[in-house]
Amino acid sequence: MSSRLVVNSVRHTGASADAITMDASGNVTFPANATCSGTASGFGKLLQVVQATKTDTASNSTASGGVWVPTAPKCSITPSNASNKILVQATVNLSVNQDSHGLHLTVLKAGALMFVGDADGNRQRVTTATYSHNQYRSSFLHFNYLDTAGGTSAIEYSLQLSHDSGATQTIYLNRTTSNDNSDDRPLGATSIILSEIAA
């Protein structure tokens, strides 16, 4: 047997205003000072989101096997609980000054390699990579990883870039090798987004 309570508002006996109101379509409205007690559980709550972006250009010449940590963007987050998760998302716009070379992205946590492949011989350990077929075209690297905070002090995440050429090459951030005003050589942007999720 089922029952139904049909009302258009709910008010405490000691209150002077309705706590809940409903219109004819069933839409519920709560007052601005409504509060909930207890602790939500059973799902991950998004606690905070921070972002660092770089829209200007930069470049650096590195030898074979050399790496470059751009001056920006670097992004810091201060977790509220050591067990919470940090969703790390990065989008990087880059190019290299020679055709047909690999471009590598490695994410650093507090200056240390965070999520990289297994070591094998003397090969570079990177987070993700792409292949640049044309120095006059931008390449994009994307990264998503659910990290564990591991503490409640501020954590800085940064990006490290490298290439696979056997010689010194220049890596460009947010631009192609040829930085003229041609329509087919756009300027890009690079960003890191950190989201704290309750464990």
C-alpha positions as CSV (number, residue, x, y, z in Angstrom):
1,M,0.0,0.0,0.0
2,S,1.4,3.4,-0.9
3,S,0.6,6.9,0.5
4,R,1.1,10.4,-0.8
5,L,1.5,13.7,1.0
6,V,0.2,16.6,-1.2
7,V,1.4,20.0,-0.1
8,N,2.9,23.1,-1.7
9,S,5.1,24.1,1.2
10,V,6.7,22.8,4.4
11,R,7.3,24.9,7.5
12,H,8.5,24.1,11.0
13,T,6.0,24.8,13.8
14,G,8.3,27.3,15.3
15,A,9.4,29.0,12.1
16,S,8.0,32.2,10.5
17,A,8.8,31.2,6.9
18,D,8.5,28.2,4.8
19,A,11.5,25.9,4.6
20,I,10.5,24.2,1.4
21,T,8.2,25.4,-1.3
22,M,6.9,23.7,-4.5
23,D,5.3,25.0,-7.6
24,A,2.6,23.3,-9.7
25,S,5.2,21.6,-11.8
26,G,6.9,20.0,-8.8
27,N,10.0,22.3,-8.8
28,V,11.3,22.5,-5.2
29,T,12.8,25.8,-3.8
30,F,14.9,26.0,-0.6
31,P,15.7,29.3,1.2
32,A,19.1,30.8,0.8
33,N,20.1,29.8,4.3
34,A,19.2,26.1,4.0
35,T,21.8,23.8,5.6
36,C,22.3,20.0,5.6
37,S,23.7,18.0,8.5
38,G,25.7,14.8,8.4
39,T,28.5,13.8,6.2
40,A,28.0,12.8,2.6
41,S,29.5,9.4,1.7
42,G,29.6,6.8,-1.0
43,F,30.9,9.0,-3.7
44,G,33.9,11.3,-4.4
45,K,33.1,15.0,-3.9
46,L,34.9,17.6,-5.9
47,L,36.5,19.9,-3.3
48,Q,38.5,22.4,-5.2
49,V,39.9,23.1,-8.7
50,V,42.9,25.2,-9.6
51,Q,44.4,26.0,-12.9
52,A,47.7,27.5,-14.3
53,T,47.9,28.6,-17.9
54,K,50.6,29.9,-20.2
55,T,49.5,31.8,-23.3
56,D,52.8,33.5,-24.3
57,T,55.6,31.6,-26.1
58,A,58.9,30.2,-25.0
59,S,61.7,28.1,-26.4
60,N,64.7,26.1,-25.3
61,S,67.5,24.3,-27.0
62,T,68.3,20.8,-25.6
63,A,70.7,18.1,-26.6
64,S,69.8,14.5,-27.3
65,G,68.2,13.1,-24.1
66,G,68.1,16.6,-22.6
67,V,65.0,17.9,-20.9
68,W,63.4,21.3,-20.4
69,V,61.1,22.4,-17.6
70,P,59.3,25.5,-18.9
71,T,59.1,28.4,-16.5
72,A,55.3,28.2,-16.7
73,P,52.8,26.8,-16.2
74,K,53.4,25.2,-12.8
75,C,50.3,24.6,-10.7
76,S,50.1,24.1,-6.9
77,I,47.3,22.7,-4.8
78,T,46.9,22.2,-1.0
79,P,44.9,19.0,-0.3
80,S,42.6,18.9,2.8
81,N,43.3,15.3,3.4
82,A,46.3,13.1,2.6
83,S,44.1,10.3,1.3
84,N,42.3,12.5,-1.2
85,K,42.8,12.1,-4.9
86,I,44.3,14.8,-7.2
87,L,43.1,14.6,-10.8
88,V,45.9,16.1,-12.9
89,Q,45.0,17.2,-16.4
90,A,47.4,18.9,-18.8
91,T,47.3,20.2,-22.4
92,V,50.5,21.3,-24.0
93,N,51.0,23.0,-27.4
94,L,54.5,22.6,-28.7
95,S,56.8,22.0,-31.8
96,V,60.4,21.2,-32.6
97,N,62.7,22.9,-35.1
98,Q,63.2,19.8,-37.3
99,D,60.8,17.5,-39.1
100,S,60.0,14.0,-38.0
101,H,61.0,13.9,-34.3
102,G,59.3,12.6,-31.2
103,L,58.1,15.1,-28.6
104,H,57.8,14.0,-25.0
105,L,55.9,15.2,-22.0
106,T,56.7,14.2,-18.5
107,V,54.7,15.3,-15.5
108,L,56.6,16.2,-12.3
109,K,55.2,16.1,-8.7
110,A,57.2,18.2,-6.3
111,G,60.1,18.1,-8.9
112,A,60.1,14.3,-9.2
113,L,58.9,12.1,-12.1
114,M,55.3,11.2,-11.3
115,F,53.7,8.9,-13.9
116,V,56.2,7.4,-16.4
117,G,56.9,4.2,-18.2
118,D,59.2,1.4,-17.1
119,A,63.0,2.0,-17.4
120,D,64.5,-0.1,-20.2
121,G,68.1,0.5,-21.1
122,N,68.9,4.1,-21.4
123,R,65.7,5.2,-23.0
124,Q,63.8,8.2,-21.6
125,R,61.0,7.6,-19.2
126,V,58.1,9.8,-20.2
127,T,54.4,10.2,-19.4
128,T,53.2,10.5,-23.0
129,A,54.6,11.4,-26.4
130,T,53.7,12.4,-29.9
131,Y,55.4,12.6,-33.3
132,S,56.1,15.9,-35.1
133,H,55.9,15.4,-38.8
134,N,56.3,19.0,-39.7
135,Q,58.1,21.8,-37.9
136,Y,55.6,24.3,-39.2
137,R,52.7,22.6,-37.5
138,S,51.9,22.5,-33.8
139,S,51.6,19.3,-31.9
140,F,49.4,18.7,-28.8
141,L,50.0,16.5,-25.9
142,H,47.2,15.7,-23.4
143,F,47.5,14.0,-20.0
144,N,45.1,12.8,-17.4
145,Y,46.1,10.9,-14.2
146,L,44.4,10.4,-10.8
147,D,47.1,10.9,-8.2
148,T,47.0,10.4,-4.5
149,A,47.7,13.6,-2.5
150,G,49.9,11.8,0.1
151,G,50.0,14.9,2.4
152,T,48.3,18.1,3.3
153,S,51.1,20.5,2.3
154,A,51.1,22.4,-1.0
155,I,52.0,20.2,-3.9
156,E,53.4,21.6,-7.1
157,Y,52.9,19.9,-10.5
158,S,55.0,20.9,-13.4
159,L,55.8,19.8,-17.0
160,Q,59.0,18.6,-18.5
161,L,59.6,18.5,-22.2
162,S,62.1,16.6,-24.3
163,H,62.7,15.3,-27.9
164,D,64.2,12.1,-29.4
165,S,66.6,13.7,-31.9
166,G,70.3,12.6,-31.8
167,A,71.4,16.2,-31.9
168,T,70.6,19.5,-30.2
169,Q,67.1,20.7,-31.2
170,T,64.9,23.7,-30.1
171,I,61.5,22.9,-28.5
172,Y,59.0,25.7,-28.9
173,L,56.0,26.1,-26.5
174,N,52.7,27.6,-27.8
175,R,54.1,28.3,-31.2
176,T,55.5,26.6,-34.3
177,T,59.1,26.9,-35.4
178,S,58.2,29.6,-37.9
179,N,56.6,32.3,-35.8
180,D,55.2,34.4,-38.6
181,N,51.6,35.6,-39.0
182,S,50.5,32.9,-41.5
183,D,47.0,31.7,-40.9
184,D,48.2,28.1,-40.8
185,R,50.6,28.7,-38.0
186,P,48.5,29.6,-35.0
187,L,49.6,30.4,-31.5
188,G,48.3,28.0,-28.9
189,A,48.1,27.8,-25.1
190,T,49.2,25.4,-22.4
191,S,47.4,24.6,-19.2
192,I,47.5,22.4,-16.1
193,I,44.3,21.7,-14.1
194,L,44.3,20.1,-10.7
195,S,41.1,18.9,-9.0
196,E,40.9,17.6,-5.5
197,I,38.5,14.7,-5.0
198,A,37.5,13.4,-1.6
199,A,38.6,9.8,-1.0
